[in-house]
PDB file of C-alpha atoms in Angstrom:
ATOM      1  CA  MET A   1    -197.846 -33.917 -85.610  1.00 44.00           C
ATOM      2  CA  ARG A   2    -195.831 -32.550 -82.721  1.00 47.00           C
ATOM      3  CA  ARG A   3    -194.602 -28.948 -83.003  1.00 45.00           C
ATOM      4  CA  ARG A   4    -191.272 -27.854 -81.583  1.00 50.00           C
ATOM      5  CA  ARG A   5    -191.454 -24.954 -79.191  1.00 53.00           C
ATOM      6  CA  GLU A   6    -189.437 -21.954 -80.348  1.00 58.00           C
ATOM      7  CA  THR A   7    -187.106 -20.485 -77.780  1.00 70.00           C
ATOM      8  CA  ALA A   8    -186.243 -16.852 -77.248  1.00 76.00           C
ATOM      9  CA  PRO A   9    -182.727 -15.717 -78.172  1.00 85.00           C
ATOM     10  CA  HIS A  10    -180.170 -15.779 -75.351  1.00 85.00           C
ATOM     11  CA  THR A  11    -178.084 -12.612 -74.977  1.00 86.00           C
ATOM     12  CA  THR A  12    -174.847 -11.832 -73.138  1.00 82.00           C
ATOM     13  CA  THR A  13    -173.090  -8.468 -73.074  1.00 79.00           C
ATOM     14  CA  PRO A  14    -169.399  -8.804 -72.248  1.00 77.00           C
ATOM     15  CA  LEU A  15    -167.179  -5.716 -72.387  1.00 70.00           C
ATOM     16  CA  SER A  16    -164.230  -6.138 -74.712  1.00 75.00           C
ATOM     17  CA  ARG A  17    -160.686  -5.385 -73.606  1.00 75.00           C
ATOM     18  CA  ALA A  18    -160.731  -2.401 -75.950  1.00 82.00           C
ATOM     19  CA  GLY A  19    -163.792  -1.038 -74.121  1.00 78.00           C
ATOM     20  CA  GLN A  20    -166.182  -1.731 -76.991  1.00 85.00           C
ATOM     21  CA  ARG A  21    -169.747  -2.788 -76.267  1.00 88.00           C
ATOM     22  CA  VAL A  22    -170.429  -6.350 -77.409  1.00 91.00           C
ATOM     23  CA  LEU A  23    -173.717  -8.253 -77.650  1.00 92.00           C
ATOM     24  CA  GLU A  24    -173.566 -12.008 -78.188  1.00 94.00           C
ATOM     25  CA  ILE A  25    -176.985 -13.299 -79.246  1.00 95.00           C
ATOM     26  CA  LEU A  26    -177.711 -17.016 -79.618  1.00 96.00           C
ATOM     27  CA  ASN A  27    -180.840 -18.026 -81.526  1.00 95.00           C
ATOM     28  CA  THR A  28    -181.417 -21.729 -80.866  1.00 93.00           C
ATOM     29  CA  GLY A  29    -184.784 -21.681 -82.640  1.00 93.00           C
ATOM     30  CA  GLU A  30    -185.420 -22.876 -86.169  1.00 92.00           C
ATOM     31  CA  GLY A  31    -186.638 -19.606 -87.650  1.00 93.00           C
ATOM     32  CA  THR A  32    -185.313 -16.093 -88.090  1.00 94.00           C
ATOM     33  CA  VAL A  33    -186.140 -13.670 -85.278  1.00 93.00           C
ATOM     34  CA  ARG A  34    -185.999  -9.878 -85.348  1.00 93.00           C
ATOM     35  CA  ALA A  35    -184.823  -8.647 -81.953  1.00 92.00           C
ATOM     36  CA  ASP A  36    -184.998  -5.076 -80.671  1.00 92.00           C
ATOM     37  CA  TYR A  37    -182.670  -4.075 -77.812  1.00 91.00           C
ATOM     38  CA  ALA A  38    -182.796  -0.959 -75.642  1.00 90.00           C
ATOM     39  CA  LEU A  39    -179.201  -0.047 -74.799  1.00 84.00           C
ATOM     40  CA  ARG A  40    -178.690   1.541 -71.411  1.00 73.00           C
ATOM     41  CA  GLY A  41    -177.237   0.658 -68.005  1.00 53.00           C
ATOM     42  CA  ALA A  42    -173.613  -0.421 -68.407  1.00 48.00           C
ATOM     43  CA  GLU A  43    -173.214   1.771 -71.485  1.00 47.00           C
ATOM     44  CA  ALA A  44    -174.446   4.860 -69.640  1.00 42.00           C
ATOM     45  CA  ARG A  45    -172.282   4.147 -66.574  1.00 40.00           C
ATOM     46  CA  ALA A  46    -169.229   3.789 -68.804  1.00 45.00           C
ATOM     47  CA  GLY A  47    -169.902   7.268 -70.191  1.00 46.00           C
ATOM     48  CA  ALA A  48    -170.691   5.965 -73.665  1.00 53.00           C
ATOM     49  CA  ASP A  49    -173.474   7.501 -75.715  1.00 55.00           C
ATOM     50  CA  ALA A  50    -175.838   4.555 -76.163  1.00 54.00           C
ATOM     51  CA  SER A  51    -178.358   6.671 -78.111  1.00 69.00           C
ATOM     52  CA  ASP A  52    -176.235   6.794 -81.285  1.00 79.00           C
ATOM     53  CA  ALA A  53    -173.550   4.211 -81.961  1.00 87.00           C
ATOM     54  CA  ARG A  54    -172.253   2.271 -84.942  1.00 91.00           C
ATOM     55  CA  GLY A  55    -170.491  -1.008 -85.298  1.00 94.00           C
ATOM     56  CA  ALA A  56    -170.326  -4.363 -87.041  1.00 96.00           C
ATOM     57  CA  VAL A  57    -172.414  -7.536 -87.050  1.00 97.00           C
ATOM     58  CA  TYR A  58    -170.700 -10.942 -87.168  1.00 98.00           C
ATOM     59  CA  ARG A  59    -172.304 -14.356 -87.577  1.00 98.00           C
ATOM     60  CA  THR A  60    -171.402 -17.918 -86.714  1.00 97.00           C
ATOM     61  CA  ASP A  61    -173.576 -20.699 -88.135  1.00 96.00           C
ATOM     62  CA  ASP A  62    -173.401 -23.554 -90.645  1.00 95.00           C
ATOM     63  CA  THR A  63    -172.003 -21.274 -93.356  1.00 95.00           C
ATOM     64  CA  HIS A  64    -170.214 -18.508 -91.386  1.00 96.00           C
ATOM     65  CA  ALA A  65    -167.300 -18.677 -88.948  1.00 96.00           C
ATOM     66  CA  LEU A  66    -167.410 -15.328 -87.128  1.00 95.00           C
ATOM     67  CA  SER A  67    -167.857 -13.641 -90.511  1.00 97.00           C
ATOM     68  CA  ARG A  68    -168.770  -9.992 -90.797  1.00 98.00           C
ATOM     69  CA  VAL A  69    -172.259  -9.895 -92.297  1.00 97.00           C
ATOM     70  CA  GLY A  70    -173.276  -6.267 -91.912  1.00 96.00           C
ATOM     71  CA  ALA A  71    -173.235  -2.987 -90.055  1.00 96.00           C
ATOM     72  CA  ALA A  72    -174.978  -2.110 -86.790  1.00 95.00           C
ATOM     73  CA  ARG A  73    -176.566   1.225 -85.974  1.00 93.00           C
ATOM     74  CA  VAL A  74    -178.090   2.316 -82.691  1.00 93.00           C
ATOM     75  CA  ARG A  75    -180.813   4.949 -83.086  1.00 90.00           C
ATOM     76  CA  ASP A  76    -182.463   6.649 -80.138  1.00 89.00           C
ATOM     77  CA  GLY A  77    -180.899   4.061 -77.833  1.00 90.00           C
ATOM     78  CA  ARG A  78    -182.354   1.082 -79.725  1.00 93.00           C
ATOM     79  CA  LEU A  79    -180.676  -1.625 -81.794  1.00 94.00           C
ATOM     80  CA  ALA A  80    -182.631  -3.924 -84.135  1.00 94.00           C
ATOM     81  CA  VAL A  81    -180.971  -7.164 -85.278  1.00 95.00           C
ATOM     82  CA  GLU A  82    -182.040 -10.040 -87.554  1.00 94.00           C
ATOM     83  CA  LEU A  83    -181.158 -13.407 -85.974  1.00 95.00           C
ATOM     84  CA  PRO A  84    -181.243 -16.412 -88.317  1.00 96.00           C
ATOM     85  CA  GLY A  85    -182.193 -19.735 -86.775  1.00 95.00           C
ATOM     86  CA  HIS A  86    -179.447 -21.828 -85.182  1.00 95.00           C
ATOM     87  CA  SER A  87    -176.922 -18.994 -85.190  1.00 96.00           C
ATOM     88  CA  LEU A  88    -174.709 -16.889 -82.961  1.00 97.00           C
ATOM     89  CA  THR A  89    -174.805 -13.198 -83.851  1.00 97.00           C
ATOM     90  CA  THR A  90    -172.142 -10.925 -82.366  1.00 96.00           C
ATOM     91  CA  VAL A  91    -172.632  -7.148 -82.470  1.00 95.00           C
ATOM     92  CA  VAL A  92    -169.600  -4.975 -81.699  1.00 93.00           C
ATOM     93  CA  LEU A  93    -170.363  -1.280 -81.111  1.00 91.00           C
ATOM     94  CA  ARG A  94    -167.858   1.521 -80.886  1.00 84.00           C
TER      95      ARG A  94
END
């Protein structure tokens, strides 16, 4: 039996026109992945407090079309996100 190799999630971080921080995370693997992100760099240069932020989590997959599926919370500069297999997860922080 041949096993498929799981791939790591792909992440982009565009800045929205409203100045919100956005993470777009694509999980092309079959299984759910828990990802932990350290937020710094662009957020710090923009003067935003990356250590404590809140926002929303949206999902696009077989059953969601950019649907809000939860809330996001940054604690001590870290953001943890559950990424179902074959999905695009978008986190918008304010």
